[in-house]
Amino acid sequence: MGKKKILVCLTGGIALYKAALVVRGLLKAGFELEIAMTKDAQKFVTPLTFSSLIKKKVHTDEEWFKSDEVLHIKLADWSDAIIVIPATANILTKMAVGLTDNLVSASILASQATKYVIPAMNQKMLTAPATQRNFQRLKADGVQFLSPVKGLLAEGYSGDGRLPEPPEIISWLIDRLETENKKDLVGKKVLVSAGSTVEPLDPVRYLSNNSTGKMGFAIAKIAQQRGAEVTLVAGPNQLALPNRVNYQPIKTARQMEQKMLEFYQQADFVIMAAAVADFRPAKTAEQKIKKQELDQLTLRLVRNPDILAELGRKKQKQLLVGFAAETQELLHNATQKMQQKKVDLLVANDVSRHDIGFGTSQNEVVFLQPDVAPELLSKRSKEKIADKIFDLLMDLNRQRRK
């Protein structure tokens, strides 16, 4: 496969100066770039800066108006992916409604390639209802966003809306651009569980855990990007739904068990990334329990179904992946779980660390397989870990066919 061809669209924001470092990072990673700039972008940084980096001319509205060829169609057809940086509120609005009043917006609309958008704007503009509606509409269209960060804004005060630093942007883009090259899961059915389950104590209170679902959602997202047909069974969460997945929301462990079994037989790869509650109250109160009526409260708990063990017992053609979230003796406990649950691959991580695991965007894991030495994957994004999981599953799938 040749170099991936990227159209970088530059728009008029004060954060544009950071885009030069992003362009240089993408060039070093081996991508082929074309650059288009809006008229306002040229007021912040001249085209010469970027043409010096890519060793070719930068496309502008002036060229667009004078060209005999249909330049926006040419760029749209050429590109494998489009990056918009820094994405202003103005360009987001144009993208959301399909307005094409300049070369950049016309090229974006004409392209069928995936769009990677890195917004930057004042916090008040970022949180405005119109901007939030545009985000939701564009996400529904398949646009991928790297969220702005909190920091010192151009207006002189701190707030959300600052463009992330170039190394973070480059890493985020490379993770996604490299994954998009892979379509090796076409024809595969992937079943993923994610997040926590909740076990009601009364109509207000419940038992649960700290899992946010980020790992499971990352797995579903990468599976879909690599071409799989994905079913995602997830507990309550606040995450953006990956594009084009069959989403099955649940609350309790028994509901998750029911949904996983419903889709299990037709699945090729099954990944239990959910943190399922081990126990539930033996009885759920019909009304809210009033603390004024009690000096102490004793709960009787009963065991929930062990979904992973059940899937292991019923496994036929599926490749089954489990997760082990441990606070001590990681390898010992994870190895026992791998053997007891009859999984083909177990992903273990240390949840006692605050920089990885529950609620974070990164993790550090150990992969365990029967009769294979444990493999450590150092701290990295959960999308990158998800990508590695599918690399291992495809290796196992090939070995099975021999």
mmCIF file of C-alpha atoms in Angstrom:
data_model
loop_
_atom_site.group_PDB
_atom_site.id
_atom_site.type_symbol
_atom_site.label_atom_id
_atom_site.label_comp_id
_atom_site.label_asym_id
_atom_site.label_seq_id
_atom_site.Cartn_x
_atom_site.Cartn_y
_atom_site.Cartn_z
ATOM 1 C CA MET A 1 0.000 0.000 0.000
ATOM 2 C CA GLY A 2 1.355 3.421 -0.948
ATOM 3 C CA LYS A 3 1.504 6.545 1.106
ATOM 4 C CA LYS A 4 -1.817 7.711 2.467
ATOM 5 C CA LYS A 5 -2.867 10.974 0.811
ATOM 6 C CA ILE A 6 -4.110 13.659 3.182
ATOM 7 C CA LEU A 7 -5.746 16.979 2.368
ATOM 8 C CA VAL A 8 -5.010 19.398 5.218
ATOM 9 C CA CYS A 9 -7.552 22.233 5.374
ATOM 10 C CA LEU A 10 -6.369 25.301 7.286
ATOM 11 C CA THR A 11 -8.849 27.876 8.568
ATOM 12 C CA GLY A 12 -8.512 31.274 10.185
ATOM 13 C CA GLY A 13 -7.814 30.992 13.886
ATOM 14 C CA ILE A 14 -5.032 32.208 16.151
ATOM 15 C CA ALA A 15 -4.048 28.586 16.841
ATOM 16 C CA LEU A 16 -3.077 28.121 13.187
ATOM 17 C CA TYR A 17 0.613 28.537 14.014
ATOM 18 C CA LYS A 18 0.545 25.090 15.653
ATOM 19 C CA ALA A 19 -0.563 23.512 12.378
ATOM 20 C CA ALA A 20 2.926 23.922 10.913
ATOM 21 C CA LEU A 21 4.316 21.501 13.496
ATOM 22 C CA VAL A 22 1.444 19.098 12.853
ATOM 23 C CA VAL A 23 2.166 19.175 9.113
ATOM 24 C CA ARG A 24 5.832 18.470 9.754
ATOM 25 C CA GLY A 25 4.921 15.541 12.028
ATOM 26 C CA LEU A 26 2.645 14.009 9.404
ATOM 27 C CA LEU A 27 5.341 14.346 6.757
ATOM 28 C CA LYS A 28 7.851 12.591 9.026
ATOM 29 C CA ALA A 29 5.303 9.791 9.525
ATOM 30 C CA GLY A 30 5.277 9.214 5.774
ATOM 31 C CA PHE A 31 1.967 10.735 4.682
ATOM 32 C CA GLU A 32 1.597 12.603 1.394
ATOM 33 C CA LEU A 33 0.017 16.014 1.921
ATOM 34 C CA GLU A 34 -1.819 18.663 -0.029
ATOM 35 C CA ILE A 35 -2.795 21.870 1.770
ATOM 36 C CA ALA A 36 -5.709 24.218 1.183
ATOM 37 C CA MET A 37 -6.038 27.511 3.067
ATOM 38 C CA THR A 38 -8.949 29.878 3.504
ATOM 39 C CA LYS A 39 -8.507 33.604 2.928
ATOM 40 C CA ASP A 40 -8.708 34.237 6.678
ATOM 41 C CA ALA A 41 -6.117 31.543 7.411
ATOM 42 C CA GLN A 42 -3.633 33.405 5.212
ATOM 43 C CA LYS A 43 -4.000 36.463 7.467
ATOM 44 C CA PHE A 44 -2.559 34.486 10.393
ATOM 45 C CA VAL A 45 0.163 32.452 8.618
ATOM 46 C CA THR A 46 1.290 32.902 5.020
ATOM 47 C CA PRO A 47 1.033 30.054 2.485
ATOM 48 C CA LEU A 48 4.824 30.272 2.092
ATOM 49 C CA THR A 49 5.288 28.691 5.528
ATOM 50 C CA PHE A 50 3.375 25.579 4.532
ATOM 51 C CA SER A 51 4.611 25.381 0.944
ATOM 52 C CA SER A 52 8.154 25.381 2.320
ATOM 53 C CA LEU A 53 7.277 22.347 4.433
ATOM 54 C CA ILE A 54 5.526 20.247 1.785
ATOM 55 C CA LYS A 55 7.725 21.410 -1.141
ATOM 56 C CA LYS A 56 4.737 22.266 -3.321
ATOM 57 C CA LYS A 57 2.253 25.080 -3.669
ATOM 58 C CA VAL A 58 -0.582 25.618 -1.214
ATOM 59 C CA HIS A 59 -4.075 25.778 -2.724
ATOM 60 C CA THR A 60 -6.063 28.978 -2.156
ATOM 61 C CA ASP A 61 -9.297 30.596 -3.278
ATOM 62 C CA GLU A 62 -7.335 32.691 -5.766
ATOM 63 C CA GLU A 63 -6.192 29.544 -7.559
ATOM 64 C CA TRP A 64 -9.700 28.069 -7.283
ATOM 65 C CA PHE A 65 -11.300 31.026 -9.023
ATOM 66 C CA LYS A 66 -8.696 31.142 -11.811
ATOM 67 C CA SER A 67 -8.255 27.423 -12.448
ATOM 68 C CA ASP A 68 -9.677 25.836 -15.582
ATOM 69 C CA GLU A 69 -10.095 22.528 -13.729
ATOM 70 C CA VAL A 70 -12.628 21.885 -10.979
ATOM 71 C CA LEU A 71 -10.055 22.100 -8.199
ATOM 72 C CA HIS A 72 -12.270 21.164 -5.241
ATOM 73 C CA ILE A 73 -13.349 17.946 -6.981
ATOM 74 C CA LYS A 74 -9.762 17.157 -7.912
ATOM 75 C CA LEU A 75 -8.624 17.541 -4.287
ATOM 76 C CA ALA A 76 -11.636 15.619 -2.964
ATOM 77 C CA ASP A 77 -11.012 12.696 -5.317
ATOM 78 C CA TRP A 78 -7.277 12.687 -4.561
ATOM 79 C CA SER A 79 -7.530 12.550 -0.768
ATOM 80 C CA ASP A 80 -7.778 9.421 1.381
ATOM 81 C CA ALA A 81 -8.570 11.566 4.422
ATOM 82 C CA ILE A 82 -9.178 15.221 5.274
ATOM 83 C CA ILE A 83 -7.835 17.087 8.301
ATOM 84 C CA VAL A 84 -9.338 20.417 9.359
ATOM 85 C CA ILE A 85 -7.137 22.442 11.722
ATOM 86 C CA PRO A 86 -7.810 24.658 13.553
ATOM 87 C CA ALA A 87 -11.538 24.124 13.008
ATOM 88 C CA THR A 88 -13.301 27.390 13.782
ATOM 89 C CA ALA A 89 -16.972 27.776 14.650
ATOM 90 C CA ASN A 90 -17.403 29.173 11.149
ATOM 91 C CA ILE A 91 -16.063 26.118 9.297
ATOM 92 C CA LEU A 92 -18.024 23.768 11.581
ATOM 93 C CA THR A 93 -21.221 25.577 10.617
ATOM 94 C CA LYS A 94 -20.356 25.363 6.921
ATOM 95 C CA MET A 95 -19.610 21.657 7.220
ATOM 96 C CA ALA A 96 -22.827 20.996 9.131
ATOM 97 C CA VAL A 97 -25.099 22.672 6.569
ATOM 98 C CA GLY A 98 -23.057 21.956 3.425
ATOM 99 C CA LEU A 99 -22.141 25.561 2.613
ATOM 100 C CA THR A 100 -19.469 25.792 -0.104
ATOM 101 C CA ASP A 101 -18.363 29.412 -0.440
ATOM 102 C CA ASN A 102 -14.616 28.745 -0.620
ATOM 103 C CA LEU A 103 -12.159 26.070 -1.735
ATOM 104 C CA VAL A 104 -11.825 24.509 1.705
ATOM 105 C CA SER A 105 -15.547 24.087 2.384
ATOM 106 C CA ALA A 106 -16.227 22.884 -1.185
ATOM 107 C CA SER A 107 -13.438 20.291 -1.003
ATOM 108 C CA ILE A 108 -14.703 19.007 2.345
ATOM 109 C CA LEU A 109 -18.260 18.616 1.077
ATOM 110 C CA ALA A 110 -17.170 16.900 -2.144
ATOM 111 C CA SER A 111 -14.936 14.343 -0.429
ATOM 112 C CA GLN A 112 -16.143 10.901 0.609
ATOM 113 C CA ALA A 113 -13.040 10.443 2.784
ATOM 114 C CA THR A 114 -13.068 10.431 6.577
ATOM 115 C CA LYS A 115 -12.792 13.903 8.097
ATOM 116 C CA TYR A 116 -10.582 14.481 11.151
ATOM 117 C CA VAL A 117 -11.410 17.791 12.794
ATOM 118 C CA ILE A 118 -9.450 19.592 15.531
ATOM 119 C CA PRO A 119 -11.539 22.540 16.786
ATOM 120 C CA ALA A 120 -10.235 25.646 18.536
ATOM 121 C CA MET A 121 -12.277 28.661 19.581
ATOM 122 C CA ASN A 122 -13.301 30.779 22.538
ATOM 123 C CA GLN A 123 -15.073 28.875 25.296
ATOM 124 C CA LYS A 124 -18.280 30.888 24.849
ATOM 125 C CA MET A 125 -18.415 29.989 21.165
ATOM 126 C CA LEU A 126 -17.531 26.366 21.903
ATOM 127 C CA THR A 127 -20.374 25.912 24.379
ATOM 128 C CA ALA A 128 -22.960 27.861 22.373
ATOM 129 C CA PRO A 129 -26.027 25.720 21.563
ATOM 130 C CA ALA A 130 -25.534 26.230 17.820
ATOM 131 C CA THR A 131 -21.952 24.948 17.990
ATOM 132 C CA GLN A 132 -22.986 21.954 20.073
ATOM 133 C CA ARG A 133 -25.718 21.130 17.550
ATOM 134 C CA ASN A 134 -23.122 21.280 14.788
ATOM 135 C CA PHE A 135 -20.867 18.874 16.699
ATOM 136 C CA GLN A 136 -23.699 16.382 17.086
ATOM 137 C CA ARG A 137 -24.738 16.622 13.445
ATOM 138 C CA LEU A 138 -21.186 16.187 12.185
ATOM 139 C CA LYS A 139 -20.507 13.247 14.522
ATOM 140 C CA ALA A 140 -23.643 11.600 13.152
ATOM 141 C CA ASP A 141 -22.166 12.122 9.669
ATOM 142 C CA GLY A 142 -19.023 10.239 10.694
ATOM 143 C CA VAL A 143 -16.711 13.186 11.367
ATOM 144 C CA GLN A 144 -14.074 12.433 14.012
ATOM 145 C CA PHE A 145 -13.101 15.111 16.537
ATOM 146 C CA LEU A 146 -10.144 15.713 18.821
ATOM 147 C CA SER A 147 -11.682 17.806 21.579
ATOM 148 C CA PRO A 148 -10.205 21.186 22.556
ATOM 149 C CA VAL A 149 -8.464 21.416 25.919
ATOM 150 C CA LYS A 150 -8.628 23.815 28.833
ATOM 151 C CA GLY A 151 -5.936 26.489 28.923
ATOM 152 C CA LEU A 152 -5.049 30.125 28.378
ATOM 153 C CA LEU A 153 -7.139 31.516 25.525
ATOM 154 C CA ALA A 154 -6.259 34.379 23.180
ATOM 155 C CA GLU A 155 -8.639 36.620 25.122
ATOM 156 C CA GLY A 156 -6.335 36.426 28.145
ATOM 157 C CA TYR A 157 -8.290 34.121 30.440
ATOM 158 C CA SER A 158 -8.381 30.376 30.970
ATOM 159 C CA GLY A 159 -11.141 28.208 29.574
ATOM 160 C CA ASP A 160 -12.069 25.340 27.275
ATOM 161 C CA GLY A 161 -11.420 25.764 23.564
ATOM 162 C CA ARG A 162 -7.632 25.739 23.283
ATOM 163 C CA LEU A 163 -6.076 23.666 20.500
ATOM 164 C CA PRO A 164 -4.160 20.664 21.931
ATOM 165 C CA GLU A 165 -0.388 20.723 21.598
ATOM 166 C CA PRO A 166 1.078 19.400 18.314
ATOM 167 C CA PRO A 167 2.520 16.122 19.726
ATOM 168 C CA GLU A 168 -0.930 15.129 21.023
ATOM 169 C CA ILE A 169 -2.568 16.066 17.713
ATOM 170 C CA ILE A 170 0.027 14.152 15.689
ATOM 171 C CA SER A 171 -0.313 11.038 17.859
ATOM 172 C CA TRP A 172 -4.122 11.174 17.658
ATOM 173 C CA LEU A 173 -4.080 11.557 13.884
ATOM 174 C CA ILE A 174 -1.508 8.837 13.241
ATOM 175 C CA ASP A 175 -3.419 6.375 15.447
ATOM 176 C CA ARG A 176 -6.540 6.903 13.366
ATOM 177 C CA LEU A 177 -4.976 7.250 9.944
ATOM 178 C CA GLU A 178 -2.986 4.031 10.336
ATOM 179 C CA THR A 179 -6.026 2.139 11.620
ATOM 180 C CA GLU A 180 -8.114 3.342 8.702
ATOM 181 C CA ASN A 181 -5.723 1.578 6.333
ATOM 182 C CA LYS A 182 -6.790 -1.780 7.753
ATOM 183 C CA LYS A 183 -9.967 -3.388 6.459
ATOM 184 C CA ASP A 184 -9.123 -6.925 7.537
ATOM 185 C CA LEU A 185 -12.310 -7.384 9.581
ATOM 186 C CA VAL A 186 -14.652 -7.118 6.601
ATOM 187 C CA GLY A 187 -17.102 -10.018 6.843
ATOM 188 C CA LYS A 188 -16.441 -10.534 10.564
ATOM 189 C CA LYS A 189 -19.085 -10.083 13.254
ATOM 190 C CA VAL A 190 -17.770 -8.573 16.482
ATOM 191 C CA LEU A 191 -19.685 -8.544 19.767
ATOM 192 C CA VAL A 192 -18.412 -6.127 22.441
ATOM 193 C CA SER A 193 -19.560 -5.391 25.988
ATOM 194 C CA ALA A 194 -18.649 -2.091 27.627
ATOM 195 C CA GLY A 195 -19.014 -0.041 30.781
ATOM 196 C CA SER A 196 -20.449 -0.899 34.151
ATOM 197 C CA THR A 197 -23.688 -2.547 35.144
ATOM 198 C CA VAL A 198 -25.960 -1.016 37.803
ATOM 199 C CA GLU A 199 -27.868 -3.070 40.382
ATOM 200 C CA PRO A 200 -30.769 -1.130 41.955
ATOM 201 C CA LEU A 201 -31.137 -1.000 45.720
ATOM 202 C CA ASP A 202 -34.259 1.153 45.522
ATOM 203 C CA PRO A 203 -35.685 3.499 42.841
ATOM 204 C CA VAL A 204 -32.888 6.029 43.586
ATOM 205 C CA ARG A 205 -29.792 4.108 44.706
ATOM 206 C CA TYR A 206 -27.782 1.363 43.078
ATOM 207 C CA LEU A 207 -24.568 -0.665 43.294
ATOM 208 C CA SER A 208 -22.046 -0.166 40.501
ATOM 209 C CA ASN A 209 -18.353 0.493 39.811
ATOM 210 C CA ASN A 210 -16.020 3.059 38.244
ATOM 211 C CA SER A 211 -15.983 1.768 34.663
ATOM 212 C CA THR A 212 -16.933 4.471 32.135
ATOM 213 C CA GLY A 213 -16.995 2.252 29.043
ATOM 214 C CA LYS A 214 -14.138 4.030 27.233
ATOM 215 C CA MET A 215 -12.206 0.830 26.529
ATOM 216 C CA GLY A 216 -15.211 -1.053 25.185
ATOM 217 C CA PHE A 217 -16.304 1.879 23.049
ATOM 218 C CA ALA A 218 -12.765 2.170 21.645
ATOM 219 C CA ILE A 219 -12.862 -1.532 20.754
ATOM 220 C CA ALA A 220 -16.215 -1.143 18.991
ATOM 221 C CA LYS A 221 -14.949 1.916 17.122
ATOM 222 C CA ILE A 222 -11.759 0.243 15.882
ATOM 223 C CA ALA A 223 -13.650 -2.915 14.897
ATOM 224 C CA GLN A 224 -16.030 -0.844 12.788
ATOM 225 C CA GLN A 225 -13.177 1.119 11.200
ATOM 226 C CA ARG A 226 -11.466 -2.148 10.249
ATOM 227 C CA GLY A 227 -14.622 -3.293 8.484
ATOM 228 C CA ALA A 228 -16.442 -5.476 11.012
ATOM 229 C CA GLU A 229 -20.158 -5.672 11.666
ATOM 230 C CA VAL A 230 -20.271 -4.588 15.317
ATOM 231 C CA THR A 231 -22.783 -5.103 18.112
ATOM 232 C CA LEU A 232 -22.078 -3.079 21.270
ATOM 233 C CA VAL A 233 -23.800 -4.038 24.534
ATOM 234 C CA ALA A 234 -23.166 -1.259 27.050
ATOM 235 C CA GLY A 235 -24.235 -0.132 30.484
ATOM 236 C CA PRO A 236 -25.143 3.479 31.331
ATOM 237 C CA ASN A 237 -22.542 5.879 29.940
ATOM 238 C CA GLN A 238 -21.904 9.431 28.731
ATOM 239 C CA LEU A 239 -19.882 8.523 25.632
ATOM 240 C CA ALA A 240 -20.413 9.345 21.971
ATOM 241 C CA LEU A 241 -21.713 6.302 20.139
ATOM 242 C CA PRO A 242 -19.304 4.949 17.496
ATOM 243 C CA ASN A 243 -20.578 5.192 13.955
ATOM 244 C CA ARG A 244 -22.522 2.362 12.361
ATOM 245 C CA VAL A 245 -22.700 -0.045 15.288
ATOM 246 C CA ASN A 246 -25.671 -2.045 16.526
ATOM 247 C CA TYR A 247 -26.066 -0.447 19.970
ATOM 248 C CA GLN A 248 -27.785 -2.441 22.707
ATOM 249 C CA PRO A 249 -28.101 -0.418 25.951
ATOM 250 C CA ILE A 250 -28.601 -2.305 29.212
ATOM 251 C CA LYS A 251 -28.515 -1.559 32.930
ATOM 252 C CA THR A 252 -28.176 -4.725 35.012
ATOM 253 C CA ALA A 253 -25.869 -7.725 34.784
ATOM 254 C CA ARG A 254 -28.775 -10.022 33.959
ATOM 255 C CA GLN A 255 -29.809 -7.739 31.103
ATOM 256 C CA MET A 256 -26.236 -7.805 29.797
ATOM 257 C CA GLU A 257 -26.196 -11.602 30.030
ATOM 258 C CA GLN A 258 -29.400 -11.799 28.002
ATOM 259 C CA LYS A 259 -28.095 -9.497 25.260
ATOM 260 C CA MET A 260 -24.675 -11.155 25.034
ATOM 261 C CA LEU A 261 -26.273 -14.585 24.643
ATOM 262 C CA GLU A 262 -28.713 -13.215 22.062
ATOM 263 C CA PHE A 263 -25.879 -12.169 19.733
ATOM 264 C CA TYR A 264 -23.248 -14.739 20.774
ATOM 265 C CA GLN A 265 -23.852 -17.580 18.351
ATOM 266 C CA GLN A 266 -23.444 -15.514 15.175
ATOM 267 C CA ALA A 267 -20.340 -13.640 16.415
ATOM 268 C CA ASP A 268 -16.796 -14.375 15.248
ATOM 269 C CA PHE A 269 -14.978 -12.299 17.886
ATOM 270 C CA VAL A 270 -16.477 -11.641 21.334
ATOM 271 C CA ILE A 271 -14.834 -9.115 23.651
ATOM 272 C CA MET A 272 -16.076 -8.781 27.228
ATOM 273 C CA ALA A 273 -14.678 -5.380 28.176
ATOM 274 C CA ALA A 274 -17.539 -4.550 30.558
ATOM 275 C CA ALA A 275 -17.012 -4.378 34.312
ATOM 276 C CA VAL A 276 -19.985 -6.485 35.382
ATOM 277 C CA ALA A 277 -21.172 -6.223 38.989
ATOM 278 C CA ASP A 278 -20.397 -9.484 40.793
ATOM 279 C CA PHE A 279 -23.318 -9.107 43.197
ATOM 280 C CA ARG A 280 -26.772 -7.525 43.334
ATOM 281 C CA PRO A 281 -29.173 -6.805 46.195
ATOM 282 C CA ALA A 282 -31.287 -9.851 46.980
ATOM 283 C CA LYS A 283 -34.321 -7.581 47.022
ATOM 284 C CA THR A 284 -34.959 -4.163 45.481
ATOM 285 C CA ALA A 285 -37.083 -1.830 47.602
ATOM 286 C CA GLU A 286 -40.175 -0.559 45.800
ATOM 287 C CA GLN A 287 -39.871 2.875 47.440
ATOM 288 C CA LYS A 288 -36.863 5.002 48.381
ATOM 289 C CA ILE A 289 -35.293 3.810 51.623
ATOM 290 C CA LYS A 290 -35.548 6.646 54.161
ATOM 291 C CA LYS A 291 -32.465 7.164 56.286
ATOM 292 C CA GLN A 292 -34.568 8.731 59.052
ATOM 293 C CA GLU A 293 -36.105 5.322 59.695
ATOM 294 C CA LEU A 294 -32.770 3.513 60.071
ATOM 295 C CA ASP A 295 -29.685 3.748 62.270
ATOM 296 C CA GLN A 296 -27.919 1.199 60.070
ATOM 297 C CA LEU A 297 -28.689 -0.769 56.943
ATOM 298 C CA THR A 298 -27.708 -4.354 56.245
ATOM 299 C CA LEU A 299 -27.756 -5.475 52.626
ATOM 300 C CA ARG A 300 -28.072 -9.094 51.582
ATOM 301 C CA LEU A 301 -26.357 -9.615 48.251
ATOM 302 C CA VAL A 302 -26.651 -12.497 45.816
ATOM 303 C CA ARG A 303 -24.209 -13.448 43.088
ATOM 304 C CA ASN A 304 -24.775 -12.222 39.559
ATOM 305 C CA PRO A 305 -24.254 -14.553 36.597
ATOM 306 C CA ASP A 306 -20.615 -14.907 35.509
ATOM 307 C CA ILE A 307 -21.144 -13.880 31.892
ATOM 308 C CA LEU A 308 -17.565 -14.459 30.741
ATOM 309 C CA ALA A 309 -17.486 -17.972 32.222
ATOM 310 C CA GLU A 310 -20.842 -18.752 30.613
ATOM 311 C CA LEU A 311 -19.585 -17.578 27.222
ATOM 312 C CA GLY A 312 -16.455 -19.694 27.685
ATOM 313 C CA ARG A 313 -18.536 -22.806 28.375
ATOM 314 C CA LYS A 314 -20.745 -22.206 25.331
ATOM 315 C CA LYS A 315 -17.907 -21.269 22.989
ATOM 316 C CA GLN A 316 -17.905 -22.965 19.582
ATOM 317 C CA LYS A 317 -16.360 -21.104 16.643
ATOM 318 C CA GLN A 318 -15.939 -17.816 18.505
ATOM 319 C CA LEU A 319 -12.677 -16.306 19.651
ATOM 320 C CA LEU A 320 -13.331 -14.993 23.161
ATOM 321 C CA VAL A 321 -11.520 -12.105 24.866
ATOM 322 C CA GLY A 322 -11.825 -11.253 28.555
ATOM 323 C CA PHE A 323 -10.517 -8.409 30.702
ATOM 324 C CA ALA A 324 -9.006 -8.558 34.187
ATOM 325 C CA ALA A 325 -8.948 -5.353 36.234
ATOM 326 C CA GLU A 326 -6.642 -6.059 39.175
ATOM 327 C CA THR A 327 -5.147 -4.092 42.059
ATOM 328 C CA GLN A 328 -2.507 -6.650 43.100
ATOM 329 C CA GLU A 329 -0.712 -9.762 41.792
ATOM 330 C CA LEU A 330 -1.704 -8.842 38.265
ATOM 331 C CA LEU A 331 -0.110 -11.733 36.375
ATOM 332 C CA HIS A 332 -1.081 -14.406 38.903
ATOM 333 C CA ASN A 333 -4.723 -13.356 39.124
ATOM 334 C CA ALA A 334 -5.036 -12.754 35.390
ATOM 335 C CA THR A 335 -3.537 -16.155 34.533
ATOM 336 C CA GLN A 336 -6.021 -17.867 36.834
ATOM 337 C CA LYS A 337 -8.897 -15.993 35.231
ATOM 338 C CA MET A 338 -7.722 -16.900 31.727
ATOM 339 C CA GLN A 339 -7.659 -20.588 32.626
ATOM 340 C CA GLN A 340 -10.930 -20.627 34.549
ATOM 341 C CA LYS A 341 -12.977 -18.676 31.999
ATOM 342 C CA LYS A 342 -11.649 -20.560 28.937
ATOM 343 C CA VAL A 343 -10.832 -17.387 27.000
ATOM 344 C CA ASP A 344 -8.551 -17.249 23.970
ATOM 345 C CA LEU A 345 -7.061 -13.902 24.992
ATOM 346 C CA LEU A 346 -7.079 -12.090 28.315
ATOM 347 C CA VAL A 347 -6.280 -8.388 28.678
ATOM 348 C CA ALA A 348 -5.074 -7.483 32.165
ATOM 349 C CA ASN A 349 -4.504 -4.049 33.646
ATOM 350 C CA ASP A 350 -3.640 -2.538 37.010
ATOM 351 C CA VAL A 351 -6.568 -0.350 38.078
ATOM 352 C CA SER A 352 -4.766 0.844 41.210
ATOM 353 C CA ARG A 353 -2.839 3.287 39.014
ATOM 354 C CA HIS A 354 -4.501 6.680 38.576
ATOM 355 C CA ASP A 355 -2.937 7.464 35.181
ATOM 356 C CA ILE A 356 -4.497 4.506 33.367
ATOM 357 C CA GLY A 357 -7.639 2.403 33.455
ATOM 358 C CA PHE A 358 -11.094 3.521 34.519
ATOM 359 C CA GLY A 359 -12.148 6.912 33.175
ATOM 360 C CA THR A 360 -8.859 7.701 31.422
ATOM 361 C CA SER A 361 -8.071 7.813 27.710
ATOM 362 C CA GLN A 362 -4.984 5.620 28.083
ATOM 363 C CA ASN A 363 -4.151 2.221 29.469
ATOM 364 C CA GLU A 364 -1.238 -0.147 29.953
ATOM 365 C CA VAL A 365 -2.061 -3.812 29.608
ATOM 366 C CA VAL A 366 -0.638 -7.314 29.584
ATOM 367 C CA PHE A 367 -1.923 -9.781 26.986
ATOM 368 C CA LEU A 368 -2.175 -13.393 28.096
ATOM 369 C CA GLN A 369 -2.849 -16.402 25.864
ATOM 370 C CA PRO A 370 -2.735 -20.126 26.671
ATOM 371 C CA ASP A 371 0.781 -21.523 26.142
ATOM 372 C CA VAL A 372 2.164 -18.113 25.119
ATOM 373 C CA ALA A 373 4.435 -15.833 27.161
ATOM 374 C CA PRO A 374 2.672 -12.713 28.531
ATOM 375 C CA GLU A 375 3.082 -9.619 26.343
ATOM 376 C CA LEU A 376 3.245 -6.141 27.896
ATOM 377 C CA LEU A 377 1.818 -3.241 25.929
ATOM 378 C CA SER A 378 3.143 -0.018 27.448
ATOM 379 C CA LYS A 379 0.948 3.000 28.186
ATOM 380 C CA ARG A 380 -0.897 4.277 25.107
ATOM 381 C CA SER A 381 -4.332 5.284 23.866
ATOM 382 C CA LYS A 382 -7.210 2.874 24.303
ATOM 383 C CA GLU A 383 -7.796 2.993 20.534
ATOM 384 C CA LYS A 384 -4.227 1.759 20.008
ATOM 385 C CA ILE A 385 -4.804 -1.047 22.507
ATOM 386 C CA ALA A 386 -8.032 -1.969 20.720
ATOM 387 C CA ASP A 387 -6.115 -2.106 17.440
ATOM 388 C CA LYS A 388 -3.587 -4.491 18.997
ATOM 389 C CA ILE A 389 -6.396 -6.723 20.302
ATOM 390 C CA PHE A 390 -7.690 -7.197 16.774
ATOM 391 C CA ASP A 391 -4.169 -7.805 15.435
ATOM 392 C CA LEU A 392 -3.846 -10.650 17.949
ATOM 393 C CA LEU A 393 -7.307 -11.995 17.157
ATOM 394 C CA MET A 394 -6.559 -12.037 13.438
ATOM 395 C CA ASP A 395 -3.318 -13.938 14.165
ATOM 396 C CA LEU A 396 -5.286 -16.478 16.225
ATOM 397 C CA ASN A 397 -7.869 -16.742 13.478
ATOM 398 C CA ARG A 398 -5.173 -17.500 10.892
ATOM 399 C CA GLN A 399 -3.583 -20.129 13.157
ATOM 400 C CA ARG A 400 -6.958 -21.791 13.640
ATOM 401 C CA ARG A 401 -7.440 -22.137 9.875
ATOM 402 C CA LYS A 402 -4.074 -23.869 9.323
#
